[in-house]
PDB file of C-alpha atoms in Angstrom:
ATOM      1  CA  MET A   1      94.048  59.822 157.697  1.00 27.00           C
ATOM      2  CA  ILE A   2      96.162  60.339 154.556  1.00 25.00           C
ATOM      3  CA  GLY A   3      99.254  59.106 156.398  1.00 27.00           C
ATOM      4  CA  MET A   4      97.448  56.023 157.650  1.00 26.00           C
ATOM      5  CA  ILE A   5      96.227  55.224 154.132  1.00 24.00           C
ATOM      6  CA  LEU A   6      99.745  55.559 152.732  1.00 24.00           C
ATOM      7  CA  ARG A   7     101.126  53.255 155.409  1.00 27.00           C
ATOM      8  CA  ILE A   8      98.529  50.641 154.529  1.00 27.00           C
ATOM      9  CA  CYS A   9      99.520  50.841 150.860  1.00 30.00           C
ATOM     10  CA  GLU A  10     103.198  50.532 151.742  1.00 27.00           C
ATOM     11  CA  THR A  11     102.646  47.311 153.673  1.00 29.00           C
ATOM     12  CA  GLY A  12      99.976  45.920 151.354  1.00 33.00           C
ATOM     13  CA  LYS A  13      97.849  45.019 154.353  1.00 33.00           C
ATOM     14  CA  GLY A  14      94.633  46.300 155.848  1.00 31.00           C
ATOM     15  CA  ILE A  15      93.915  47.059 159.478  1.00 26.00           C
ATOM     16  CA  GLN A  16      93.122  43.761 161.201  1.00 28.00           C
ATOM     17  CA  THR A  17      90.458  44.188 163.857  1.00 27.00           C
ATOM     18  CA  MET A  18      88.579  40.894 163.570  1.00 29.00           C
ATOM     19  CA  THR A  19      89.134  38.174 166.136  1.00 30.00           C
ATOM     20  CA  GLY A  20      86.703  35.853 164.388  1.00 36.00           C
ATOM     21  CA  PRO A  21      84.022  35.823 161.671  1.00 38.00           C
ATOM     22  CA  LYS A  22      81.549  38.653 162.078  1.00 38.00           C
ATOM     23  CA  LEU A  23      77.910  37.700 161.749  1.00 42.00           C
ATOM     24  CA  THR A  24      76.012  40.171 159.666  1.00 44.00           C
ATOM     25  CA  THR A  25      73.468  40.478 156.921  1.00 46.00           C
ATOM     26  CA  ARG A  26      73.870  41.806 153.418  1.00 47.00           C
ATOM     27  CA  ARG A  27      72.063  44.951 154.557  1.00 51.00           C
ATOM     28  CA  THR A  28      74.602  45.487 157.312  1.00 51.00           C
ATOM     29  CA  PHE A  29      77.325  44.970 154.735  1.00 43.00           C
ATOM     30  CA  LEU A  30      75.773  47.338 152.212  1.00 47.00           C
ATOM     31  CA  ARG A  31      74.592  50.037 154.558  1.00 50.00           C
ATOM     32  CA  SER A  32      77.086  50.059 157.393  1.00 46.00           C
ATOM     33  CA  SER A  33      80.252  48.977 155.636  1.00 45.00           C
ATOM     34  CA  LEU A  34      79.736  50.490 152.228  1.00 46.00           C
ATOM     35  CA  ALA A  35      77.911  53.618 153.261  1.00 45.00           C
ATOM     36  CA  THR A  36      80.064  54.401 156.270  1.00 42.00           C
ATOM     37  CA  GLY A  37      83.253  53.482 154.472  1.00 43.00           C
ATOM     38  CA  PHE A  38      82.629  55.287 151.223  1.00 40.00           C
ATOM     39  CA  LEU A  39      81.060  58.397 152.662  1.00 38.00           C
ATOM     40  CA  GLY A  40      83.300  58.652 155.693  1.00 40.00           C
ATOM     41  CA  LEU A  41      86.566  58.139 153.803  1.00 40.00           C
ATOM     42  CA  ALA A  42      85.731  59.478 150.359  1.00 39.00           C
ATOM     43  CA  GLY A  43      87.490  62.755 150.974  1.00 37.00           C
ATOM     44  CA  ALA A  44      90.616  61.281 152.557  1.00 38.00           C
ATOM     45  CA  GLY A  45      93.011  59.615 150.181  1.00 39.00           C
ATOM     46  CA  THR A  46      90.526  57.618 148.125  1.00 36.00           C
ATOM     47  CA  ALA A  47      92.780  57.456 145.100  1.00 35.00           C
ATOM     48  CA  SER A  48      95.784  56.285 147.091  1.00 35.00           C
ATOM     49  CA  LEU A  49      94.006  53.409 148.797  1.00 35.00           C
ATOM     50  CA  GLY A  50      92.063  52.506 145.660  1.00 37.00           C
ATOM     51  CA  ALA A  51      95.342  52.067 143.807  1.00 37.00           C
ATOM     52  CA  CYS A  52      96.681  49.985 146.670  1.00 43.00           C
ATOM     53  CA  THR A  53      93.867  47.478 146.472  1.00 44.00           C
ATOM     54  CA  THR A  54      94.175  46.915 142.738  1.00 45.00           C
ATOM     55  CA  ILE A  55      97.615  45.259 142.971  1.00 46.00           C
ATOM     56  CA  PRO A  56      97.458  41.438 143.049  1.00 53.00           C
ATOM     57  CA  LYS A  57      99.735  39.656 145.488  1.00 53.00           C
ATOM     58  CA  TYR A  58     101.258  37.720 142.598  1.00 57.00           C
ATOM     59  CA  ARG A  59     100.626  37.206 138.912  1.00 66.00           C
ATOM     60  CA  PRO A  60      98.619  34.047 138.198  1.00 74.00           C
ATOM     61  CA  ILE A  61     100.019  31.455 135.805  1.00 80.00           C
ATOM     62  CA  GLU A  62      96.740  31.581 133.902  1.00 93.00           C
ATOM     63  CA  THR A  63      94.114  34.258 134.374  1.00 95.00           C
ATOM     64  CA  VAL A  64      90.389  33.776 134.624  1.00 96.00           C
ATOM     65  CA  ASP A  65      89.989  35.712 131.404  1.00 95.00           C
ATOM     66  CA  GLN A  66      92.419  33.435 129.567  1.00 96.00           C
ATOM     67  CA  ILE A  67      90.342  30.457 130.669  1.00 97.00           C
ATOM     68  CA  LEU A  68      87.065  32.163 129.720  1.00 97.00           C
ATOM     69  CA  LEU A  69      88.369  33.076 126.269  1.00 96.00           C
ATOM     70  CA  GLN A  70      88.747  29.365 125.576  1.00 96.00           C
ATOM     71  CA  GLY A  71      84.974  28.982 125.978  1.00 97.00           C
ATOM     72  CA  ALA A  72      85.054  27.708 129.557  1.00 98.00           C
ATOM     73  CA  ARG A  73      81.857  26.379 131.094  1.00 98.00           C
ATOM     74  CA  VAL A  74      81.161  28.298 134.310  1.00 98.00           C
ATOM     75  CA  MET A  75      79.163  27.421 137.435  1.00 98.00           C
ATOM     76  CA  TRP A  76      78.173  29.864 140.197  1.00 98.00           C
ATOM     77  CA  CYS A  77      77.141  28.309 143.522  1.00 98.00           C
ATOM     78  CA  ALA A  78      75.461  30.404 146.223  1.00 98.00           C
ATOM     79  CA  PRO A  79      72.871  29.965 148.964  1.00 98.00           C
ATOM     80  CA  HIS A  80      70.546  32.895 148.196  1.00 98.00           C
ATOM     81  CA  PRO A  81      68.738  34.534 145.287  1.00 97.00           C
ATOM     82  CA  ASP A  82      70.559  37.841 144.586  1.00 97.00           C
ATOM     83  CA  ASP A  83      73.941  36.576 145.877  1.00 98.00           C
ATOM     84  CA  GLU A  84      75.114  36.707 142.281  1.00 98.00           C
ATOM     85  CA  THR A  85      75.248  40.510 142.574  1.00 96.00           C
ATOM     86  CA  LEU A  86      78.305  40.243 144.815  1.00 94.00           C
ATOM     87  CA  VAL A  87      80.417  38.870 141.953  1.00 96.00           C
ATOM     88  CA  GLY A  88      77.957  39.804 139.211  1.00 97.00           C
ATOM     89  CA  PRO A  89      80.303  41.541 136.751  1.00 97.00           C
ATOM     90  CA  ILE A  90      82.432  38.461 136.178  1.00 97.00           C
ATOM     91  CA  LEU A  91      79.316  36.311 135.728  1.00 98.00           C
ATOM     92  CA  ALA A  92      77.995  38.907 133.262  1.00 98.00           C
ATOM     93  CA  GLN A  93      81.244  38.631 131.319  1.00 97.00           C
ATOM     94  CA  CYS A  94      80.876  34.842 131.225  1.00 97.00           C
ATOM     95  CA  GLY A  95      77.305  34.638 130.005  1.00 98.00           C
ATOM     96  CA  VAL A  96      76.587  37.967 128.310  1.00 98.00           C
ATOM     97  CA  GLY A  97      80.008  39.137 127.209  1.00 97.00           C
ATOM     98  CA  TYR A  98      81.560  35.908 125.974  1.00 97.00           C
ATOM     99  CA  GLY A  99      78.466  33.750 125.595  1.00 98.00           C
ATOM    100  CA  ASN A 100      80.028  30.910 127.562  1.00 98.00           C
ATOM    101  CA  PRO A 101      77.765  28.241 129.068  1.00 98.00           C
ATOM    102  CA  LEU A 102      76.819  29.521 132.522  1.00 98.00           C
ATOM    103  CA  TYR A 103      75.040  27.650 135.324  1.00 98.00           C
ATOM    104  CA  PHE A 104      73.575  29.080 138.533  1.00 99.00           C
ATOM    105  CA  LEU A 105      73.089  26.702 141.458  1.00 99.00           C
ATOM    106  CA  VAL A 106      71.135  28.549 144.173  1.00 98.00           C
ATOM    107  CA  LEU A 107      70.374  26.576 147.317  1.00 98.00           C
ATOM    108  CA  THR A 108      67.514  28.485 149.003  1.00 98.00           C
ATOM    109  CA  HIS A 109      64.560  30.642 147.995  1.00 98.00           C
ATOM    110  CA  GLY A 110      65.605  33.364 150.449  1.00 97.00           C
ATOM    111  CA  ASP A 111      62.345  33.129 152.386  1.00 97.00           C
ATOM    112  CA  GLY A 112      64.116  34.139 155.590  1.00 96.00           C
ATOM    113  CA  GLY A 113      64.607  37.654 154.241  1.00 95.00           C
ATOM    114  CA  GLU A 114      62.239  40.589 153.906  1.00 95.00           C
ATOM    115  CA  CYS A 115      59.773  41.783 151.301  1.00 97.00           C
ATOM    116  CA  CYS A 116      60.198  45.327 149.956  1.00 96.00           C
ATOM    117  CA  ILE A 117      57.296  45.208 147.511  1.00 97.00           C
ATOM    118  CA  GLU A 118      54.487  47.596 148.337  1.00 94.00           C
ATOM    119  CA  GLY A 119      51.408  45.531 149.008  1.00 94.00           C
ATOM    120  CA  GLY A 120      53.426  42.470 149.989  1.00 97.00           C
ATOM    121  CA  CYS A 121      54.915  39.412 148.317  1.00 97.00           C
ATOM    122  CA  ASN A 122      52.137  37.166 147.100  1.00 97.00           C
ATOM    123  CA  PRO A 123      51.507  34.303 147.455  1.00 97.00           C
ATOM    124  CA  ASP A 124      54.684  34.295 149.597  1.00 98.00           C
ATOM    125  CA  LEU A 125      58.243  35.595 149.621  1.00 98.00           C
ATOM    126  CA  ALA A 126      59.787  32.287 148.514  1.00 98.00           C
ATOM    127  CA  THR A 127      57.642  32.177 145.386  1.00 98.00           C
ATOM    128  CA  VAL A 128      58.346  35.804 144.524  1.00 98.00           C
ATOM    129  CA  ARG A 129      62.082  35.444 144.972  1.00 98.00           C
ATOM    130  CA  ALA A 130      62.121  32.264 142.905  1.00 98.00           C
ATOM    131  CA  GLY A 131      60.444  34.181 140.064  1.00 98.00           C
ATOM    132  CA  GLU A 132      62.943  37.014 140.397  1.00 98.00           C
ATOM    133  CA  MET A 133      65.874  34.602 140.359  1.00 98.00           C
ATOM    134  CA  LYS A 134      64.587  33.015 137.162  1.00 98.00           C
ATOM    135  CA  LYS A 135      64.481  36.417 135.440  1.00 98.00           C
ATOM    136  CA  VAL A 136      67.990  37.242 136.648  1.00 98.00           C
ATOM    137  CA  ALA A 137      69.356  33.946 135.351  1.00 98.00           C
ATOM    138  CA  GLU A 138      67.809  34.732 131.982  1.00 98.00           C
ATOM    139  CA  ALA A 139      69.408  38.197 132.045  1.00 98.00           C
ATOM    140  CA  PHE A 140      72.820  36.589 132.611  1.00 98.00           C
ATOM    141  CA  HIS A 141      72.100  33.943 129.929  1.00 98.00           C
ATOM    142  CA  ALA A 142      72.473  31.275 132.606  1.00 98.00           C
ATOM    143  CA  GLU A 143      70.837  27.929 133.221  1.00 98.00           C
ATOM    144  CA  LEU A 144      69.282  27.896 136.697  1.00 98.00           C
ATOM    145  CA  GLN A 145      69.033  25.106 139.257  1.00 98.00           C
ATOM    146  CA  HIS A 146      67.087  26.522 142.182  1.00 98.00           C
ATOM    147  CA  GLU A 147      66.758  24.348 145.271  1.00 98.00           C
ATOM    148  CA  ASN A 148      64.518  25.099 148.252  1.00 98.00           C
ATOM    149  CA  TYR A 149      66.596  24.526 151.376  1.00 98.00           C
ATOM    150  CA  PHE A 150      66.114  26.153 154.786  1.00 98.00           C
ATOM    151  CA  ASN A 151      67.053  29.840 154.911  1.00 98.00           C
ATOM    152  CA  ALA A 152      67.668  31.348 158.357  1.00 97.00           C
ATOM    153  CA  SER A 153      65.193  34.099 159.137  1.00 95.00           C
ATOM    154  CA  LEU A 154      66.016  37.650 160.090  1.00 90.00           C
ATOM    155  CA  PRO A 155      66.914  39.195 162.477  1.00 89.00           C
ATOM    156  CA  VAL A 156      70.523  38.130 162.340  1.00 87.00           C
ATOM    157  CA  GLU A 157      70.596  37.590 166.105  1.00 89.00           C
ATOM    158  CA  SER A 158      68.217  34.665 165.665  1.00 92.00           C
ATOM    159  CA  PHE A 159      70.384  32.787 163.142  1.00 95.00           C
ATOM    160  CA  PRO A 160      71.364  29.246 164.129  1.00 96.00           C
ATOM    161  CA  LYS A 161      75.088  28.613 164.239  1.00 97.00           C
ATOM    162  CA  ARG A 162      76.732  27.510 160.999  1.00 98.00           C
ATOM    163  CA  HIS A 163      77.063  23.852 162.033  1.00 98.00           C
ATOM    164  CA  GLU A 164      73.434  23.819 163.164  1.00 98.00           C
ATOM    165  CA  ILE A 165      72.335  25.026 159.726  1.00 98.00           C
ATOM    166  CA  ALA A 166      74.466  22.239 158.230  1.00 98.00           C
ATOM    167  CA  GLN A 167      72.471  19.667 160.171  1.00 98.00           C
ATOM    168  CA  ILE A 168      69.183  21.232 159.049  1.00 98.00           C
ATOM    169  CA  TRP A 169      70.273  21.142 155.409  1.00 98.00           C
ATOM    170  CA  MET A 170      71.438  17.526 155.719  1.00 98.00           C
ATOM    171  CA  LYS A 171      67.976  16.436 156.838  1.00 98.00           C
ATOM    172  CA  LYS A 172      66.649  17.489 153.433  1.00 98.00           C
ATOM    173  CA  LYS A 173      69.531  16.132 151.324  1.00 98.00           C
ATOM    174  CA  ASP A 174      73.291  16.356 151.509  1.00 98.00           C
ATOM    175  CA  PRO A 175      74.123  19.634 149.710  1.00 98.00           C
ATOM    176  CA  SER A 176      77.470  18.225 148.579  1.00 98.00           C
ATOM    177  CA  PHE A 177      75.563  15.529 146.684  1.00 98.00           C
ATOM    178  CA  VAL A 178      73.408  18.203 145.002  1.00 98.00           C
ATOM    179  CA  VAL A 179      76.563  20.065 143.970  1.00 98.00           C
ATOM    180  CA  ALA A 180      78.390  16.935 142.786  1.00 98.00           C
ATOM    181  CA  GLU A 181      75.402  15.782 140.755  1.00 98.00           C
ATOM    182  CA  ALA A 182      75.099  19.218 139.113  1.00 98.00           C
ATOM    183  CA  ILE A 183      78.824  19.241 138.323  1.00 98.00           C
ATOM    184  CA  ARG A 184      78.710  15.809 136.723  1.00 98.00           C
ATOM    185  CA  ARG A 185      75.724  16.900 134.657  1.00 98.00           C
ATOM    186  CA  PHE A 186      76.880  20.381 133.600  1.00 98.00           C
ATOM    187  CA  LYS A 187      80.639  19.642 133.547  1.00 98.00           C
ATOM    188  CA  PRO A 188      81.951  23.127 134.439  1.00 98.00           C
ATOM    189  CA  ASP A 189      85.541  24.171 133.810  1.00 98.00           C
ATOM    190  CA  LEU A 190      85.295  26.953 136.397  1.00 98.00           C
ATOM    191  CA  VAL A 191      83.363  27.068 139.662  1.00 98.00           C
ATOM    192  CA  PHE A 192      82.853  30.304 141.614  1.00 98.00           C
ATOM    193  CA  THR A 193      81.542  30.452 145.170  1.00 98.00           C
ATOM    194  CA  PHE A 194      82.082  32.376 148.427  1.00 98.00           C
ATOM    195  CA  GLU A 195      85.062  32.283 150.801  1.00 98.00           C
ATOM    196  CA  PRO A 196      84.442  29.641 153.514  1.00 98.00           C
ATOM    197  CA  THR A 197      85.466  31.460 156.705  1.00 98.00           C
ATOM    198  CA  HIS A 198      83.876  34.893 156.250  1.00 97.00           C
ATOM    199  CA  GLY A 199      81.681  34.485 153.178  1.00 97.00           C
ATOM    200  CA  PHE A 200      81.823  38.053 151.802  1.00 96.00           C
ATOM    201  CA  THR A 201      79.351  39.479 154.337  1.00 94.00           C
ATOM    202  CA  GLY A 202      79.904  37.206 157.334  1.00 94.00           C
ATOM    203  CA  HIS A 203      76.665  35.311 156.627  1.00 96.00           C
ATOM    204  CA  PRO A 204      76.970  31.738 157.979  1.00 97.00           C
ATOM    205  CA  GLU A 205      75.056  30.322 154.997  1.00 98.00           C
ATOM    206  CA  HIS A 206      77.606  31.843 152.596  1.00 98.00           C
ATOM    207  CA  GLN A 207      80.415  30.201 154.561  1.00 98.00           C
ATOM    208  CA  LEU A 208      78.578  26.912 154.880  1.00 98.00           C
ATOM    209  CA  PHE A 209      77.522  26.427 151.291  1.00 98.00           C
ATOM    210  CA  SER A 210      81.066  27.236 150.141  1.00 98.00           C
ATOM    211  CA  ARG A 211      82.240  24.277 152.237  1.00 98.00           C
ATOM    212  CA  PHE A 212      79.601  21.989 150.743  1.00 98.00           C
ATOM    213  CA  VAL A 213      80.499  23.232 147.250  1.00 98.00           C
ATOM    214  CA  THR A 214      84.165  22.297 147.553  1.00 98.00           C
ATOM    215  CA  MET A 215      83.134  18.961 149.051  1.00 98.00           C
ATOM    216  CA  GLY A 216      80.863  18.473 146.044  1.00 98.00           C
ATOM    217  CA  ILE A 217      83.758  19.232 143.692  1.00 98.00           C
ATOM    218  CA  ARG A 218      85.772  16.460 145.321  1.00 98.00           C
ATOM    219  CA  ARG A 219      82.833  14.065 145.152  1.00 98.00           C
ATOM    220  CA  ALA A 220      82.212  14.816 141.468  1.00 98.00           C
ATOM    221  CA  ALA A 221      85.762  13.643 140.691  1.00 98.00           C
ATOM    222  CA  ASP A 222      85.602  10.540 142.911  1.00 98.00           C
ATOM    223  CA  GLU A 223      85.085   7.298 140.989  1.00 96.00           C
ATOM    224  CA  GLN A 224      84.391   5.481 144.266  1.00 96.00           C
ATOM    225  CA  ASP A 225      81.436   7.653 145.355  1.00 97.00           C
ATOM    226  CA  GLU A 226      78.660   5.075 145.506  1.00 95.00           C
ATOM    227  CA  ALA A 227      75.860   7.663 145.717  1.00 96.00           C
ATOM    228  CA  LEU A 228      76.881   9.026 142.308  1.00 96.00           C
ATOM    229  CA  LYS A 229      77.375   5.725 140.503  1.00 92.00           C
ATOM    230  CA  GLY A 230      76.101   5.728 136.934  1.00 90.00           C
ATOM    231  CA  GLN A 231      77.193   9.323 136.265  1.00 92.00           C
ATOM    232  CA  ALA A 232      80.537  10.025 134.623  1.00 96.00           C
ATOM    233  CA  THR A 233      83.062  11.692 136.911  1.00 98.00           C
ATOM    234  CA  HIS A 234      84.147  15.251 136.210  1.00 98.00           C
ATOM    235  CA  ASN A 235      87.201  17.221 137.328  1.00 98.00           C
ATOM    236  CA  VAL A 236      86.711  20.983 137.660  1.00 98.00           C
ATOM    237  CA  HIS A 237      89.668  22.797 136.121  1.00 97.00           C
ATOM    238  CA  ALA A 238      89.708  25.762 138.534  1.00 98.00           C
ATOM    239  CA  THR A 239      87.772  26.874 141.620  1.00 98.00           C
ATOM    240  CA  TYR A 240      87.601  30.492 142.779  1.00 98.00           C
ATOM    241  CA  TYR A 241      86.276  32.294 145.830  1.00 98.00           C
ATOM    242  CA  GLY A 242      84.707  35.674 145.111  1.00 98.00           C
ATOM    243  CA  LEU A 243      86.198  37.939 147.763  1.00 98.00           C
ATOM    244  CA  ASN A 244      85.090  41.055 149.559  1.00 96.00           C
ATOM    245  CA  ARG A 245      88.333  43.053 149.544  1.00 94.00           C
ATOM    246  CA  PHE A 246      86.866  46.511 148.919  1.00 89.00           C
ATOM    247  CA  TRP A 247      89.039  49.006 150.716  1.00 85.00           C
ATOM    248  CA  PRO A 248      86.508  50.493 153.167  1.00 85.00           C
ATOM    249  CA  LEU A 249      85.709  46.973 154.356  1.00 87.00           C
ATOM    250  CA  VAL A 250      89.386  46.146 154.736  1.00 90.00           C
ATOM    251  CA  MET A 251      89.739  49.342 156.765  1.00 90.00           C
ATOM    252  CA  PHE A 252      86.917  48.356 159.114  1.00 89.00           C
ATOM    253  CA  GLY A 253      87.915  44.708 159.473  1.00 90.00           C
ATOM    254  CA  ALA A 254      84.819  43.486 157.619  1.00 92.00           C
ATOM    255  CA  ALA A 255      86.510  41.963 154.566  1.00 95.00           C
ATOM    256  CA  ASP A 256      87.331  38.407 153.555  1.00 97.00           C
ATOM    257  CA  PRO A 257      90.834  37.328 154.575  1.00 96.00           C
ATOM    258  CA  GLU A 258      93.753  37.434 152.156  1.00 95.00           C
ATOM    259  CA  PRO A 259      95.276  36.307 149.875  1.00 96.00           C
ATOM    260  CA  VAL A 260      93.888  37.754 146.670  1.00 96.00           C
ATOM    261  CA  THR A 261      95.253  35.821 143.700  1.00 96.00           C
ATOM    262  CA  GLU A 262      93.555  37.752 140.914  1.00 96.00           C
ATOM    263  CA  ILE A 263      91.701  41.009 140.331  1.00 96.00           C
ATOM    264  CA  TYR A 264      89.145  41.181 137.536  1.00 96.00           C
ATOM    265  CA  ASP A 265      88.247  44.460 135.877  1.00 96.00           C
ATOM    266  CA  MET A 266      84.478  44.928 136.051  1.00 96.00           C
ATOM    267  CA  GLU A 267      84.606  48.046 133.840  1.00 95.00           C
ATOM    268  CA  ARG A 268      85.402  46.123 130.666  1.00 95.00           C
ATOM    269  CA  ILE A 269      82.715  46.132 127.978  1.00 95.00           C
ATOM    270  CA  CYS A 270      80.245  43.239 128.102  1.00 94.00           C
ATOM    271  CA  ARG A 271      77.835  44.184 125.320  1.00 92.00           C
ATOM    272  CA  ASP A 272      77.260  47.210 123.112  1.00 91.00           C
ATOM    273  CA  ASN A 273      78.446  50.117 125.278  1.00 91.00           C
ATOM    274  CA  GLN A 274      77.581  48.471 128.604  1.00 95.00           C
ATOM    275  CA  THR A 275      80.309  47.469 131.016  1.00 97.00           C
ATOM    276  CA  CYS A 276      80.038  44.213 132.927  1.00 97.00           C
ATOM    277  CA  ARG A 277      79.252  46.305 136.006  1.00 97.00           C
ATOM    278  CA  ASP A 278      76.393  47.962 134.080  1.00 96.00           C
ATOM    279  CA  VAL A 279      74.930  44.546 133.222  1.00 97.00           C
ATOM    280  CA  MET A 280      75.098  43.511 136.870  1.00 97.00           C
ATOM    281  CA  VAL A 281      73.534  46.779 138.037  1.00 97.00           C
ATOM    282  CA  GLU A 282      70.695  46.408 135.540  1.00 97.00           C
ATOM    283  CA  ALA A 283      70.012  42.879 136.806  1.00 97.00           C
ATOM    284  CA  THR A 284      69.676  44.097 140.406  1.00 97.00           C
ATOM    285  CA  LYS A 285      66.423  45.816 139.386  1.00 98.00           C
ATOM    286  CA  LEU A 286      64.880  42.383 138.825  1.00 98.00           C
ATOM    287  CA  HIS A 287      65.216  41.582 142.540  1.00 98.00           C
ATOM    288  CA  GLN A 288      62.276  43.836 143.368  1.00 97.00           C
ATOM    289  CA  SER A 289      61.512  42.171 146.684  1.00 98.00           C
ATOM    290  CA  GLN A 290      65.040  43.076 147.826  1.00 97.00           C
ATOM    291  CA  ASP A 291      64.984  46.647 146.573  1.00 96.00           C
ATOM    292  CA  ARG A 292      66.254  48.121 149.809  1.00 95.00           C
ATOM    293  CA  ASP A 293      69.541  46.233 149.466  1.00 94.00           C
ATOM    294  CA  MET A 294      69.686  46.404 145.686  1.00 96.00           C
ATOM    295  CA  SER A 295      69.126  50.158 145.537  1.00 96.00           C
ATOM    296  CA  THR A 296      71.949  50.648 148.034  1.00 93.00           C
ATOM    297  CA  LEU A 297      74.216  48.495 145.888  1.00 93.00           C
ATOM    298  CA  ARG A 298      73.296  50.532 142.818  1.00 95.00           C
ATOM    299  CA  THR A 299      74.036  53.771 144.669  1.00 94.00           C
ATOM    300  CA  PHE A 300      77.577  52.707 145.485  1.00 89.00           C
ATOM    301  CA  SER A 301      78.340  50.590 142.413  1.00 90.00           C
ATOM    302  CA  GLY A 302      80.264  53.444 140.812  1.00 87.00           C
ATOM    303  CA  TRP A 303      82.887  53.107 143.536  1.00 86.00           C
ATOM    304  CA  MET A 304      83.544  49.478 142.600  1.00 88.00           C
ATOM    305  CA  SER A 305      85.902  48.708 139.747  1.00 92.00           C
ATOM    306  CA  HIS A 306      87.135  45.171 140.392  1.00 94.00           C
ATOM    307  CA  VAL A 307      86.055  41.691 141.380  1.00 96.00           C
ATOM    308  CA  TYR A 308      88.557  40.174 143.804  1.00 97.00           C
ATOM    309  CA  LEU A 309      89.259  36.463 143.494  1.00 98.00           C
ATOM    310  CA  ARG A 310      91.221  33.710 145.179  1.00 98.00           C
ATOM    311  CA  ARG A 311      91.985  30.517 143.340  1.00 97.00           C
ATOM    312  CA  THR A 312      91.780  27.511 145.637  1.00 97.00           C
ATOM    313  CA  ASP A 313      92.502  23.795 145.425  1.00 98.00           C
ATOM    314  CA  PRO A 314      89.485  21.996 146.940  1.00 98.00           C
ATOM    315  CA  PHE A 315      91.502  18.787 147.248  1.00 98.00           C
ATOM    316  CA  THR A 316      94.105  20.271 149.585  1.00 97.00           C
ATOM    317  CA  GLU A 317      92.306  23.281 151.125  1.00 97.00           C
ATOM    318  CA  ILE A 318      89.453  21.580 152.943  1.00 98.00           C
ATOM    319  CA  TYR A 319      86.899  23.211 155.270  1.00 98.00           C
ATOM    320  CA  ASP A 320      84.539  21.056 157.294  1.00 98.00           C
ATOM    321  CA  PRO A 321      80.843  22.061 156.985  1.00 98.00           C
ATOM    322  CA  PHE A 322      80.209  20.511 160.378  1.00 98.00           C
ATOM    323  CA  GLU A 323      82.969  22.342 162.221  1.00 98.00           C
ATOM    324  CA  VAL A 324      81.473  23.474 165.511  1.00 97.00           C
ATOM    325  CA  VAL A 325      81.199  27.229 165.882  1.00 95.00           C
ATOM    326  CA  GLU A 326      81.809  28.246 169.478  1.00 89.00           C
ATOM    327  CA  GLY A 327      80.173  31.147 171.251  1.00 74.00           C
TER     328      GLY A 327
END
C-alpha cells in the first residue's frame, strides 16, 4: 500500500477506474467513499498521499484569494439545500471572513431526499428544508434566492437520466434564464458551481445545473438575448468548479476529473479563533432534516484541509444540458 501511494504521488495521478460518471447520492459519497477511504487507508501512508494532493498542477495568474481581497462579489449556484457544505469553507471565507457580498442561488427545495427529524418534517420536507436553507444563508451572511424546481426522489436507482431532468426543469422555466437574470441583478465577480461531468458526488442534478449555470453566465453577457432585454448585461470575471479531489475518492475512482487549477486552504481563520472549516461545520447543524449526512460530514471534516477548484471559461468550455445520457 505504501509503495502504491508513493507511485501515485510520483506521477501526480490517481488510479483511474471510472468508465463513465457514477450515479450516487451524497450519502453514498459520504458513507462509502469517505468512510471506507479514510478508515481503510488511514494507517497506510496518509501523510504521503495527503501531501501529494495539495500540490496544484500549475500556479494561477491570479488566485481566488487575491480576487476576494479586492472585495469581489460572489455567487454560489447549486441544485440542493445543503450543497454549500461541499465547498463551504471558501463560501465562509467570502461572507464571514471577508464580508464580501455573497449570493446563494439554490434551484430545488430538496424534497426528493429524506427526513431525519424525529417525529417527521412538518408540514412537509420541502418547507422544512427551505427554512433550514434560509438559516444557513444567514449564517454565511449570504443573500438567498431559493427556487422550487423538481428534485429527483430517492432511491438513486429511480432517478431520471440527466437529460430527462433537464426537460422537466425546462417545463417550469429555463434554468439558464433564472441564472442569467440573477447574475444581471447581483452582478457577481466570481461564480462557483459544480463540475459538469461528475458533479462532486456523481449526482445528475449537480452535473445538470452546472451546465445551466455556465449557459446563464453566457446569456448574462449577451446583449442580443431578447428574453433579458431591459436588464444591463454583466460579465462574470471568473468562474470556478468546486471539485471533489479528496485522496480516498481519487483512489477509488469516485472523484471529479482533473485538472485542479487552485487549492484553497480551509484551515485559515475566518472569524475570532474559528477556521473557515469550523464555520462550515457549525452551519451543517442547521440542516437538521439531513442530519444523517451532515453528522457524517462533521465526523470526517478533520481529515479535510483544502477546497479544490478548477477555473473554467464558460465561453469556450461548453457542456450541453440536453446531452443524451446513454444506458
